[in-house]
Each structure stands twice: as C-alpha cells, then as structure tokens.
Short mmCIF file of C-alpha atoms and ligand atoms in Angstrom, two decimals:
data_model
loop_
_atom_site.label_atom_id
_atom_site.label_comp_id
_atom_site.label_asym_id
_atom_site.label_seq_id
_atom_site.Cartn_x
_atom_site.Cartn_y
_atom_site.Cartn_z
CA MET C 1 121.16 86.91 108.30
CA GLN C 2 118.75 87.64 105.64
CA GLN C 3 119.79 87.40 102.09
CA GLU C 4 118.01 89.66 99.79
CA LYS C 5 117.83 88.80 95.73
CA MET C 6 117.46 91.27 93.04
CA PHE C 7 114.60 91.10 90.70
CA ILE C 8 115.37 90.85 87.23
CA ASP C 9 113.18 89.22 84.28
CA GLY C 10 110.81 88.04 86.74
CA GLN C 11 113.48 86.22 88.72
CA TRP C 12 114.97 86.42 92.15
CA VAL C 13 118.78 86.46 91.57
CA ALA C 14 122.16 87.22 93.51
CA SER C 15 124.46 89.18 91.72
CA SER C 16 126.52 87.40 89.11
CA ASP C 17 129.99 87.56 91.13
CA GLY C 18 127.99 86.94 94.38
CA LYS C 19 129.12 90.09 96.13
CA THR C 20 126.79 91.72 98.74
CA ARG C 21 126.67 94.91 100.82
CA ASP C 22 125.76 94.68 104.61
CA ASP C 23 122.59 96.74 104.93
CA VAL C 24 122.93 98.76 108.22
CA SER C 25 120.01 100.06 110.14
CA PRO C 26 120.67 103.74 111.51
CA ILE C 27 118.83 103.05 114.64
CA ASP C 28 121.30 100.76 116.14
CA GLN C 29 123.85 100.11 113.30
CA ALA C 30 122.43 96.39 113.22
CA VAL C 31 123.09 94.60 109.89
CA LEU C 32 119.20 94.17 108.61
CA ALA C 33 120.41 92.02 105.35
CA GLN C 34 122.96 91.20 103.00
CA VAL C 35 121.78 92.94 99.56
CA PRO C 36 123.24 91.99 96.20
CA LEU C 37 126.14 94.11 94.62
CA ALA C 38 124.99 94.25 91.26
CA THR C 39 127.77 94.07 88.47
CA GLU C 40 127.69 95.97 85.21
CA GLU C 41 126.59 92.60 83.79
CA ASP C 42 123.51 92.07 85.95
CA ALA C 43 122.88 95.71 84.82
CA ARG C 44 122.68 95.19 81.18
CA ARG C 45 120.87 91.61 81.84
CA ALA C 46 118.10 93.92 83.60
CA LEU C 47 118.16 96.30 80.66
CA ALA C 48 117.90 93.57 78.18
CA ALA C 49 115.03 91.98 79.91
CA ALA C 50 113.16 95.29 79.96
CA ALA C 51 113.82 95.79 76.38
CA ARG C 52 112.35 92.27 75.55
CA ALA C 53 109.40 92.85 77.89
CA PHE C 54 108.41 96.15 76.24
CA ARG C 55 108.14 94.27 72.85
CA ASP C 56 106.45 91.29 74.18
CA PRO C 57 102.49 91.13 73.40
CA ALA C 58 101.83 90.07 77.14
CA TRP C 59 102.76 93.69 77.85
CA ALA C 60 102.91 95.85 74.55
CA SER C 61 99.44 94.70 73.18
CA MET C 62 97.94 94.80 76.69
CA ASP C 63 94.28 96.43 76.55
CA PRO C 64 95.14 100.00 78.48
CA ALA C 65 92.14 99.34 80.72
CA GLU C 66 93.74 96.03 81.49
CA ARG C 67 96.71 97.70 82.45
CA GLY C 68 94.76 99.93 84.61
CA ARG C 69 93.38 97.09 86.56
CA LEU C 70 96.73 95.70 87.18
CA LEU C 71 98.19 99.06 88.48
CA ARG C 72 95.02 99.00 90.85
CA LYS C 73 95.99 95.47 92.17
CA VAL C 74 99.35 96.76 92.73
CA ALA C 75 98.04 99.72 94.82
CA ALA C 76 95.84 97.35 96.58
CA LEU C 77 98.73 94.78 97.60
CA ILE C 78 100.70 97.93 98.71
CA VAL C 79 97.93 98.96 100.95
CA GLU C 80 97.59 95.33 102.26
CA ARG C 81 101.20 95.09 103.16
CA VAL C 82 101.31 98.59 104.54
CA ASP C 83 102.75 97.73 107.83
CA GLU C 84 105.73 95.39 106.39
CA ILE C 85 106.71 97.63 104.05
CA ALA C 86 106.59 100.48 106.30
CA ARG C 87 108.46 98.55 109.05
CA THR C 88 111.17 97.49 106.39
CA GLU C 89 111.65 101.31 105.35
CA SER C 90 111.68 102.70 109.10
CA LEU C 91 114.41 100.21 109.82
CA ASP C 92 116.32 100.83 106.94
CA ASN C 93 116.03 104.82 106.65
CA GLY C 94 115.44 105.62 110.37
CA LYS C 95 112.22 107.51 109.59
CA THR C 96 109.44 107.06 111.89
CA LEU C 97 106.75 104.28 111.52
CA ARG C 98 104.39 106.96 111.30
CA GLU C 99 105.89 108.79 108.54
CA ALA C 100 106.86 105.44 106.76
CA LYS C 101 103.34 104.43 106.91
CA GLY C 102 102.15 107.85 105.26
CA ASP C 103 104.73 107.54 102.54
CA VAL C 104 103.74 103.76 101.61
CA LEU C 105 100.03 105.05 101.65
CA PHE C 106 101.10 108.13 99.34
CA ALA C 107 102.68 105.66 97.01
CA ALA C 108 99.53 103.34 96.93
CA GLN C 109 97.37 106.65 95.76
CA THR C 110 100.05 107.33 93.21
CA PHE C 111 99.32 104.01 91.69
CA GLU C 112 95.79 104.36 91.76
CA TYR C 113 95.87 107.79 90.43
CA TYR C 114 97.69 106.80 87.40
CA ALA C 115 95.96 103.22 87.01
CA GLY C 116 92.97 105.69 86.00
CA LEU C 117 95.08 107.35 83.33
CA THR C 118 96.14 104.35 81.27
CA ASP C 119 93.21 104.71 78.76
CA LYS C 120 93.09 108.34 78.37
CA LEU C 121 96.31 109.10 76.40
CA GLU C 122 94.52 110.64 73.48
CA GLY C 123 96.07 111.82 70.28
CA THR C 124 94.80 114.94 68.49
CA VAL C 125 93.63 115.87 64.85
CA ILE C 126 95.45 118.86 63.86
CA PRO C 127 93.73 121.10 60.86
CA VAL C 128 96.04 121.29 57.92
CA PRO C 129 95.84 122.45 54.41
CA GLY C 130 94.82 120.26 51.64
CA PRO C 131 93.11 117.00 51.22
CA ARG C 132 94.85 115.67 54.08
CA PHE C 133 94.54 113.97 57.53
CA ASN C 134 96.88 114.97 60.58
CA TYR C 135 96.88 113.12 63.67
CA THR C 136 98.99 112.43 66.71
CA ARG C 137 99.67 109.25 68.72
CA ARG C 138 100.77 109.02 72.16
CA GLU C 139 103.24 106.03 72.56
CA PRO C 140 105.25 104.63 75.36
CA LEU C 141 109.16 105.67 75.23
CA GLY C 142 110.45 101.96 75.92
CA VAL C 143 112.71 101.15 78.79
CA THR C 144 112.85 103.64 81.67
CA VAL C 145 115.57 103.81 84.31
CA HIS C 146 114.47 105.13 87.60
CA ILE C 147 117.50 106.19 89.90
CA ILE C 148 116.05 106.67 93.63
CA PRO C 149 117.15 108.37 96.72
CA TRP C 150 117.44 107.05 100.26
CA ASN C 151 115.31 109.83 102.00
CA TYR C 152 111.78 108.45 100.75
CA PRO C 153 112.93 105.34 98.97
CA PHE C 154 109.46 103.89 98.59
CA GLN C 155 107.24 106.72 97.74
CA LEU C 156 109.69 108.44 95.55
CA GLY C 157 110.65 105.34 93.62
CA CYS C 158 106.68 104.86 93.06
CA ARG C 159 106.37 108.33 92.14
CA SER C 160 108.18 107.72 88.86
CA VAL C 161 107.50 103.94 88.35
CA ALA C 162 103.70 104.20 88.23
CA PRO C 163 103.36 106.80 85.63
CA ALA C 164 106.00 104.96 83.56
CA LEU C 165 104.09 101.74 84.02
CA ALA C 166 100.89 103.46 83.01
CA ALA C 167 101.92 104.72 79.86
CA GLY C 168 103.01 101.24 78.72
CA ASN C 169 106.86 101.60 79.46
CA THR C 170 109.23 99.17 81.15
CA VAL C 171 111.35 100.03 84.20
CA VAL C 172 114.58 99.19 85.42
CA ALA C 173 114.96 100.82 88.92
CA LYS C 174 118.02 101.29 90.98
CA PRO C 175 117.36 102.24 94.91
CA ALA C 176 119.93 104.16 96.76
CA SER C 177 122.61 101.71 98.11
CA GLU C 178 121.70 102.77 101.84
CA THR C 179 118.09 101.97 101.58
CA PRO C 180 117.19 99.09 99.12
CA LEU C 181 114.90 96.94 101.04
CA SER C 182 111.51 98.58 100.44
CA PHE C 183 111.83 98.68 96.67
CA LEU C 184 112.71 94.72 97.00
CA LYS C 185 109.16 94.61 98.79
CA LEU C 186 107.68 96.63 95.69
CA ALA C 187 109.30 93.87 93.30
CA LYS C 188 107.41 91.21 95.50
CA VAL C 189 103.97 93.20 94.96
CA MET C 190 104.80 93.21 91.11
CA GLU C 191 105.37 89.65 91.03
CA ASP C 192 102.21 88.88 93.17
CA ALA C 193 100.23 91.24 91.09
CA GLY C 194 100.89 89.51 87.72
CA VAL C 195 102.95 92.10 86.23
CA PRO C 196 104.50 90.32 83.16
CA LYS C 197 108.16 89.10 83.78
CA GLY C 198 110.56 91.63 82.88
CA VAL C 199 108.48 94.63 82.95
CA PHE C 200 109.51 95.66 86.26
CA ASN C 201 113.23 94.93 87.28
CA VAL C 202 115.25 95.94 90.57
CA VAL C 203 118.87 95.98 90.62
CA THR C 204 120.99 96.84 93.76
CA GLY C 205 124.37 98.50 94.05
CA SER C 206 126.28 101.47 93.71
CA GLY C 207 125.19 104.60 91.63
CA ALA C 208 128.22 105.61 90.69
CA LYS C 209 129.06 102.11 88.96
CA LEU C 210 125.59 101.35 87.91
CA GLY C 211 124.56 104.72 86.86
CA PRO C 212 126.51 105.08 83.71
CA VAL C 213 125.75 101.52 82.61
CA LEU C 214 121.84 102.18 82.97
CA VAL C 215 121.70 105.54 81.98
CA GLY C 216 124.27 105.43 79.17
CA ALA C 217 122.84 102.07 77.59
CA LYS C 218 121.33 101.84 73.99
CA GLU C 219 118.28 100.38 75.54
CA THR C 220 117.27 102.95 77.81
CA ALA C 221 114.54 105.52 76.30
CA GLY C 222 114.09 107.73 79.46
CA VAL C 223 115.69 108.32 82.61
CA VAL C 224 114.21 109.93 86.02
CA VAL C 225 116.73 110.70 88.62
CA THR C 226 115.68 112.04 92.18
CA GLY C 227 119.03 112.87 94.16
CA SER C 228 121.52 115.52 94.52
CA VAL C 229 122.65 118.35 92.05
CA PRO C 230 126.12 116.40 91.42
CA THR C 231 124.37 113.32 90.57
CA GLY C 232 121.87 115.24 88.47
CA MET C 233 125.19 116.84 86.51
CA GLU C 234 126.70 113.27 86.02
CA VAL C 235 123.39 111.73 84.79
CA LEU C 236 122.96 114.51 82.04
CA LYS C 237 126.34 113.66 80.89
CA GLU C 238 125.72 109.77 80.91
CA ALA C 239 122.08 110.54 79.20
CA SER C 240 123.89 112.58 76.42
CA GLN C 241 125.39 109.38 74.87
CA HIS C 242 122.31 108.49 73.39
CA ILE C 243 120.39 111.68 73.58
CA VAL C 244 117.80 110.40 76.18
CA PRO C 245 115.27 112.55 77.71
CA VAL C 246 115.77 112.89 81.71
CA THR C 247 113.96 114.18 84.21
CA LEU C 248 115.87 115.47 87.25
CA GLU C 249 114.17 115.96 90.62
CA LEU C 250 117.15 117.39 92.72
CA GLY C 251 117.74 119.36 95.94
CA GLY C 252 116.51 122.42 97.60
CA LYS C 253 117.11 125.33 100.13
CA SER C 254 113.75 126.70 100.24
CA PRO C 255 112.37 129.69 102.05
CA ASN C 256 109.58 129.63 104.49
CA ILE C 257 108.44 133.38 104.69
CA VAL C 258 106.58 134.64 107.67
CA PHE C 259 104.47 137.91 107.46
CA PRO C 260 103.46 139.67 110.42
CA ASP C 261 99.66 139.07 109.72
CA ALA C 262 99.81 135.34 109.64
CA ASN C 263 98.40 132.79 111.93
CA LEU C 264 101.51 132.74 113.97
CA GLU C 265 100.56 129.53 115.91
CA LYS C 266 99.96 127.73 112.75
CA ALA C 267 103.07 129.16 110.98
CA VAL C 268 105.25 128.09 113.98
CA LYS C 269 103.92 124.61 113.39
CA GLY C 270 104.14 124.39 109.84
CA VAL C 271 107.95 125.98 109.96
CA ALA C 272 108.83 123.24 112.69
CA PHE C 273 106.97 120.35 110.42
CA GLY C 274 108.64 121.64 107.34
CA ILE C 275 112.21 121.35 108.68
CA PHE C 276 112.30 118.72 111.30
CA MET C 277 110.02 116.10 109.49
CA ASN C 278 111.74 113.15 108.37
CA ALA C 279 114.77 114.36 110.48
CA GLY C 280 114.99 117.13 107.99
CA GLN C 281 116.26 114.87 105.12
CA MET C 282 113.73 116.23 102.47
CA CYS C 283 114.35 117.92 99.23
CA TRP C 284 111.39 120.41 99.89
CA ALA C 285 112.57 121.14 103.41
CA GLY C 286 111.68 124.47 104.41
CA SER C 287 115.47 125.13 105.24
CA ARG C 288 115.56 129.09 105.38
CA LEU C 289 113.07 130.91 107.65
CA LEU C 290 112.86 134.50 106.52
CA VAL C 291 110.73 136.12 109.20
CA HIS C 292 109.63 139.88 109.50
CA GLU C 293 111.59 141.56 111.92
CA SER C 294 108.74 143.08 113.89
CA ILE C 295 107.66 139.56 114.90
CA ALA C 296 110.81 137.59 115.03
CA GLU C 297 111.72 137.79 118.32
CA ALA C 298 108.33 136.30 119.47
CA PHE C 299 108.04 133.87 116.81
CA LEU C 300 111.51 132.28 117.45
CA ASP C 301 110.59 131.81 121.13
CA GLN C 302 107.61 129.72 120.06
CA LEU C 303 109.57 127.99 117.76
CA VAL C 304 112.53 127.01 119.83
CA LYS C 305 110.03 126.03 122.40
CA LEU C 306 108.13 123.77 120.05
CA ALA C 307 111.41 122.27 118.68
CA GLY C 308 112.53 121.45 121.93
CA THR C 309 109.49 119.03 122.52
CA TRP C 310 110.40 117.00 119.36
CA LYS C 311 111.27 113.91 120.83
CA LEU C 312 114.17 111.87 119.35
CA GLY C 313 114.06 107.91 119.87
CA ASN C 314 113.42 104.56 118.43
CA PRO C 315 111.11 105.48 115.17
CA ALA C 316 108.71 102.50 116.11
CA GLU C 317 107.56 104.04 119.47
CA LYS C 318 104.47 106.35 119.48
CA ASP C 319 105.77 109.58 120.57
CA THR C 320 108.92 109.65 118.81
CA ARG C 321 108.97 112.61 116.40
CA MET C 322 112.48 112.39 114.74
CA GLY C 323 114.70 109.01 114.17
CA PRO C 324 118.24 108.97 113.43
CA LEU C 325 119.78 110.32 110.44
CA VAL C 326 120.38 107.88 107.50
CA SER C 327 123.72 106.90 108.59
CA MET C 328 126.46 107.97 110.89
CA LYS C 329 128.18 109.26 107.55
CA HIS C 330 125.51 111.48 106.84
CA ARG C 331 125.25 112.50 110.43
CA GLU C 332 128.87 113.77 110.31
CA SER C 333 128.30 115.73 107.22
CA VAL C 334 125.14 117.64 108.66
CA VAL C 335 127.44 118.20 112.07
CA LYS C 336 130.01 119.71 109.76
CA TYR C 337 127.65 122.19 108.72
CA ILE C 338 126.51 123.03 112.05
CA GLU C 339 130.16 123.78 112.78
CA VAL C 340 130.64 125.89 109.59
CA GLY C 341 127.56 127.90 110.68
CA GLU C 342 129.26 128.78 113.87
CA LYS C 343 132.49 129.69 112.24
CA GLU C 344 130.61 132.03 109.87
CA GLY C 345 129.15 133.92 112.72
CA ALA C 346 125.46 132.52 113.01
CA LYS C 347 124.28 132.24 116.52
CA LEU C 348 122.92 128.90 117.68
CA LEU C 349 119.48 129.09 119.13
CA LEU C 350 118.94 125.53 119.61
CA ASP C 351 121.86 122.92 119.01
CA GLY C 352 120.81 119.30 117.84
CA ARG C 353 124.24 117.80 119.06
CA LYS C 354 123.00 118.55 122.49
CA ALA C 355 119.49 116.86 122.32
CA ALA C 356 118.75 113.72 124.41
CA ALA C 357 119.00 110.61 122.09
CA PRO C 358 120.03 106.76 122.07
CA ALA C 359 123.53 106.64 122.02
CA GLU C 360 123.84 103.80 119.37
CA GLY C 361 121.92 105.54 116.58
CA SER C 362 122.87 108.39 114.15
CA TYR C 363 120.55 110.93 115.95
CA LEU C 364 120.74 114.64 115.88
CA GLY C 365 118.22 117.09 117.03
CA PRO C 366 116.42 119.98 116.03
CA THR C 367 118.91 122.72 114.94
CA ILE C 368 118.21 126.40 114.64
CA PHE C 369 120.79 129.17 113.62
CA THR C 370 119.81 132.80 113.90
CA ASP C 371 121.53 136.08 112.39
CA VAL C 372 122.43 134.05 109.28
CA ASP C 373 123.33 136.27 106.52
CA PRO C 374 122.57 135.55 102.84
CA LYS C 375 126.31 135.10 102.19
CA MET C 376 126.88 132.39 104.57
CA ARG C 377 127.15 128.82 103.32
CA ILE C 378 124.62 127.77 105.65
CA PHE C 379 122.04 129.73 103.92
CA ARG C 380 123.08 128.79 100.33
CA GLU C 381 123.97 125.16 100.40
CA GLU C 382 121.79 122.13 101.06
CA ILE C 383 122.32 120.61 104.46
CA PHE C 384 120.00 117.79 104.24
CA GLY C 385 119.39 117.43 108.02
CA PRO C 386 117.28 119.19 110.86
CA VAL C 387 119.28 122.25 110.53
CA LEU C 388 117.05 125.76 110.19
CA THR C 389 118.57 129.16 109.13
CA VAL C 390 116.72 132.06 110.35
CA THR C 391 117.34 135.66 108.46
CA ARG C 392 115.08 138.78 109.34
CA PHE C 393 113.64 140.91 106.83
CA SER C 394 111.48 144.33 106.69
CA THR C 395 110.05 144.52 103.32
CA ASP C 396 108.35 142.28 100.96
CA GLU C 397 111.09 143.12 98.25
CA GLU C 398 113.59 142.14 100.94
CA ALA C 399 111.65 139.07 101.60
CA LEU C 400 111.62 138.22 97.87
CA ALA C 401 115.48 138.94 97.13
CA LEU C 402 116.43 136.73 100.05
CA ALA C 403 114.09 133.96 98.96
CA ASN C 404 115.29 133.97 95.23
CA GLY C 405 118.79 134.62 96.31
CA VAL C 406 120.00 130.90 96.09
CA ASP C 407 120.77 128.61 93.05
CA PHE C 408 117.93 126.07 94.01
CA GLY C 409 114.38 126.65 93.33
CA LEU C 410 112.25 123.71 94.30
CA TYR C 411 109.66 124.80 97.16
CA ALA C 412 108.65 128.14 98.99
CA GLY C 413 106.27 128.69 101.84
CA VAL C 414 104.34 131.91 102.46
CA TRP C 415 102.48 132.86 105.59
CA THR C 416 100.01 135.68 105.38
CA LYS C 417 96.37 136.66 105.36
CA ASP C 418 96.70 139.16 102.77
CA LEU C 419 95.62 137.49 99.39
CA ASN C 420 97.28 140.04 97.29
CA ARG C 421 100.65 139.57 98.75
CA ALA C 422 100.23 136.01 98.51
CA HIS C 423 99.39 135.80 94.88
CA ARG C 424 101.86 138.60 94.04
CA LEU C 425 104.73 136.71 95.65
CA SER C 426 103.57 133.48 94.23
CA ALA C 427 104.05 134.76 90.79
CA GLN C 428 107.35 136.42 91.70
CA LEU C 429 108.87 133.16 93.47
CA GLU C 430 111.53 131.21 91.47
CA SER C 431 110.37 128.01 92.90
CA GLY C 432 108.42 124.94 91.28
CA GLN C 433 106.04 125.09 94.07
CA VAL C 434 104.61 127.49 96.31
CA ALA C 435 102.37 126.65 99.37
CA ILE C 436 100.61 129.22 100.96
CA ASN C 437 99.62 128.80 104.97
CA GLU C 438 100.68 125.35 105.11
CA TYR C 439 104.04 123.81 104.56
CA PRO C 440 104.79 121.24 103.07
CA VAL C 441 101.89 119.60 101.25
CA THR C 442 101.50 117.75 97.79
CA PHE C 443 99.22 115.01 96.28
CA PRO C 444 99.79 112.48 93.37
CA GLN C 445 97.76 114.69 91.11
CA THR C 446 99.79 117.83 91.96
CA PRO C 447 102.70 118.41 89.57
CA PHE C 448 106.13 118.60 91.45
CA GLY C 449 109.17 119.86 90.06
CA GLY C 450 111.91 122.45 90.69
CA PHE C 451 113.28 125.62 88.87
CA LYS C 452 116.96 126.52 88.46
CA GLN C 453 119.36 123.65 90.08
CA SER C 454 116.22 122.05 91.58
CA GLY C 455 115.90 120.22 88.37
CA ILE C 456 114.33 119.68 84.93
CA GLY C 457 110.81 118.48 84.26
CA HIS C 458 107.90 117.23 86.62
CA GLU C 459 106.84 114.30 88.58
CA GLN C 460 103.10 113.66 89.59
CA GLY C 461 99.98 114.72 87.65
CA LEU C 462 99.17 114.56 84.11
CA GLY C 463 102.55 115.95 83.53
CA ALA C 464 104.44 112.95 84.18
CA MET C 465 102.32 110.93 81.71
CA GLN C 466 103.57 113.55 79.12
CA PHE C 467 107.12 112.70 79.90
CA TYR C 468 106.83 108.84 79.74
CA THR C 469 105.28 109.11 76.20
CA ARG C 470 106.30 110.22 72.87
CA THR C 471 104.05 112.13 70.39
CA LYS C 472 104.06 110.74 66.90
CA SER C 473 102.46 113.02 64.01
CA VAL C 474 100.89 110.83 61.07
CA MET C 475 100.09 112.90 58.03
CA VAL C 476 97.43 110.74 55.63
CA ASN C 477 97.08 112.39 52.26
CA LEU C 478 93.64 111.88 51.23
CA SER C 479 93.62 112.85 47.53
CA THR C 480 92.20 110.23 45.17
P1 NAD N 1 122.56 111.00 95.50
O1 NAD N 1 122.51 111.76 94.52
O2 NAD N 1 123.64 110.80 96.47
O3 NAD N 1 121.78 109.48 95.21
C1 NAD N 1 120.51 109.35 94.51
C2 NAD N 1 120.85 108.07 93.88
O4 NAD N 1 121.48 108.42 92.45
C3 NAD N 1 121.13 107.01 94.11
O5 NAD N 1 120.50 105.80 93.73
C4 NAD N 1 122.47 106.82 93.89
O6 NAD N 1 123.15 105.52 93.95
C5 NAD N 1 122.31 107.18 92.50
N1 NAD N 1 123.68 107.88 91.72
C6 NAD N 1 124.76 108.21 92.39
N2 NAD N 1 125.59 108.40 91.37
C7 NAD N 1 125.27 108.27 90.13
C8 NAD N 1 125.49 108.27 88.87
N3 NAD N 1 126.67 108.67 88.39
N4 NAD N 1 124.74 108.10 87.84
C9 NAD N 1 123.36 107.59 88.29
N5 NAD N 1 122.86 107.33 89.45
C10 NAD N 1 123.40 107.84 90.28
O7 NAD N 1 120.98 111.45 96.54
P2 NAD N 1 120.70 111.01 97.95
O8 NAD N 1 121.73 111.50 99.04
O9 NAD N 1 120.35 109.54 97.75
O10 NAD N 1 119.33 111.76 98.25
C11 NAD N 1 119.39 113.33 98.47
C12 NAD N 1 119.41 114.23 97.50
O11 NAD N 1 118.13 113.86 96.58
C13 NAD N 1 119.27 115.63 98.04
O12 NAD N 1 119.82 116.47 97.34
C14 NAD N 1 117.54 115.72 97.90
O13 NAD N 1 117.37 117.23 97.79
C15 NAD N 1 117.25 115.21 96.78
N6 NAD N 1 116.01 114.90 96.67
C16 NAD N 1 115.14 115.60 95.56
C17 NAD N 1 113.92 115.28 95.39
C18 NAD N 1 112.86 116.11 94.58
O14 NAD N 1 111.81 115.68 94.08
N7 NAD N 1 113.55 117.14 93.92
C19 NAD N 1 113.60 114.43 96.35
C20 NAD N 1 114.19 113.74 97.55
C21 NAD N 1 115.63 113.69 97.31
#
C-alpha cells in the first residue's frame, strides 16, 4: 500500500498523530493510497513555515525575473510529467485520461502565463497638489491559503497557486479529501524545480476541520476557495476573524440558450459537451438547456441520439467518454436529484441509471429531463452530475428571464447567428462568463469568476494578480 506524505516546510511528513485516510478510486473502489489526515497542529506548522518563507530573503528578495524563470521550470516539469500526473488524477477522480491530460497541460500553461507577469507588477505616479510626489507600489499579500475542490483538483489548484507565487506570496494548499494525490505530485514538482522551502506547502485532510484553522489564522493574508456555496459561506465567516480578502469560486446552474438560427449540429455537440464532460461535475456545466420551441423536438432528437453514444467505462480506455462520478456517495446524491425530478413531474428523455457501465464503479450515464418548469428544484439547484434539464421558450425576453431566474450566475451559452441578439443578450445575462457558439471554453489569460451566489472575485487573467497583491500609496513631500 502506498503511504503518502504531506509537504510542509520543504519536508515530506506524516500527520502529527499518524492518522491517515484511505484514498479510494471511484473506478473500482480500490484503495490507491493512505493519505495523512492533517491535524490542526500540522495546519499551524504549514502556516508558520509559509510565514517564515515569505520573509526569508531567498524568496522575499528574489529578482522577480528569477521568480518567473522558476515558475517556467515548474511549468516545464509539469509538462514532462503529464502522463504520470494525469494517470494519478484519473485514478483518483474518475475522469477520463484524455480529459485529465488536458487539465494538466492547462495547468502548465497557467504557470507559463503567470511566469511572464512576475516582473510586470508596476505601480503608478499620481498627479497631486503642491511639491509632492505620490506613487504606488504593488506588494504581495503574504501567506495565501488555497482550498481546492475535487472536480478539477490539479487544474483549479494550479489556477490560484500560479498567480499567488508569481506575485511573490507563499502558499498553503489544501486539496479536497476525495482527490489529494495530484497536488502531492505538484509539491514534488515544486521541490524538484528548486522552489525555496516553506514557499509551497500542502496539507491533506478534512476541510471542515482544517478550513477554520487555515482561513482564520492570523498569518493568513489571502484566501481562495473553489467549492460549493455552503463552503463559501463558511469561509466568509472564518475569514472575517482577521478581515482577510477572499476569492470565492462557487457553484453554477448555467443556461445554454439555443435559438432557431443557430448551427444546430454544432449546438447539439456543444450542449452535450457542456453537460456530460467530466461526467457533469463542472461548476460551469451547461445544466439548463433553454431551447426555442420551434426547434425543440428536432434538437432533442439529435441530442438524445448523441448522448446515447457517450460510452461509459474505464477512464483509461481510448473510446471512453465518461468515467465514474467521484464517489459512490456523490452518485447517490445525483441519483436522488433524478428521483426529485421524476416526483416534480419532469419527463425523463434519457435515464443515466440505465446506461451500460462496469458494476464496480460509481458510474451514471447522461440523463436528460424535458418539460422542466422553472419552479422545480432540478431547474434551480446545482446537481453536479450528468443531468440536463430542458425548458422551452418562445421569445428572447422569455429566454433571458429563464436564464437569469436562478441564484447562480457563473456561465451562460448563447447559440445564434444573429450578432445583435448575441451581444444584446451578453450584456443582459447575469453571469460572469458568456460563451457564444461554443461551450464551454476558457484560457489562462481569460478572467473567470461568478456573479450572484457563484462567487466573489476572479481567477485567471491579469485580475488574479490584482487579488494577490495589495496597493500601497507613498506620498513624498518635496518642499525644501
Ligand atoms: P466542497 O465545497 O465540498 O469542498 C471544496 C473544498 O473546501 C474542499 O477542499 C473541502 O475540504 C473544503 N472545505 C469544506 N469545508 C470547509 C470549511 N468550512 N472551510 C474551508 N474549507 C472547507 O466542494 P466540492 O464538492 O469539492 O466541489 C464541488 C463544488 O465546487 C461545486 O459546487 C462546484 O460548482 C464548485 N466549483 C466551482 C468552480 C468555479 O470556478 N466557480 C470550479 C470547480 C468547482
């Protein structure tokens, strides 16, 4: 049995009380490794190490261009180890190997992007009255805490760690209990790249137990959480203890809106991809299809046919399109939502419970509900699985009201050839991202953040560098 260690202060360590958790693969329930269950003391040790490293000249006085070279080395090592990291991620999370490779390469690109920004954190000179010189400095925050979800553990963890390090901060990361392994591989990459000790730390274990310690600590100067809305609410309370800035990347219930003038073949593929990729476990899943009534029948015919071809199976096999959900427990929660939908009176067009799949894994096939009313729970609540709801509309105004009629606001898709309509709707949709004629898509340089209950702040792009730095104004009196 593989015994994993955490990475604290440049050392590979067990938890202080020796406790571990069996890390189980959703593919066949095999125990992949025993992973340390960090204690509160371990979390405090990681914070103290990160605080020391932040002040240590080895990091604090490093030439920013040198920091950039170090992050490029991290990116290169990730690329070199893509097969190993992706295999680990796929076994741990259940996602297909092909998707896992894409995630890992995206993470490497994120490090490359931010490596280019380390020496571009410029201040400004501000015109003020009198013989005075007023300028601003951009400074790193200090110790940053990164709370990571299980759906894209490596990619989303790197999404926040890369800009935090690029800006000169230090990091304590906590991967989700379900999927800790790939981030331990990132720790090995950091060690091999020569990142100074204490700059990057990983503690593994329970979020409910470690979260309050990490987020509420006096050393913590910035927090980023990617997770569910209830976790985001808890973290806001925890962060209020020391008034710490927080980025929250939370859930979604995103609409994919299809108009009659769209390229329907492309739209069918995009809608399927948008809800069934990663077995539907995506914050930005296009989980609500809003389709114009004049094309609904034909569109759904094609969609059901296509979804029926998405093969479930071992994520390592080339023709597998969907692996298992992350755990049996999560599968149960998604299946409960399917039962809720049935009770609410929605019509099942495709039932993922009946899909052919290996018996030993937590598999669930593509599921499509039609005749979904906006009052139904399956229309309003995040299911976080391969379950699509379909609602028909007749006018643009109706589509917009349906799209905006939920508490989330992460992502929205619009399928139309009418440019006026596309841009008009983009302005009116209450969501942090709008994708026109493609779903979903993002790049490291593209801002990513949610409106309403989908979150606060942004990841990716230049905006993340703003979050990981603070602005200091310096006023110099020049009178003699
Ligand atoms: P989760 O909220 O259960 O857990 C996320 C992380 O928070 C885990 O590491 C967990 O251990 C930790 N945590 C739990 N309680 C905590 C506490 N009190 N304090 C601090 N940390 C705590 O979410 P999940 O099930 O891992 O991920 C799925 C959710 O994440 C979905 O809602 C999904 O939409 C969302 N998500 C959002 C984005 C985005 O970019 N907006 C991306 C991916 C996932």
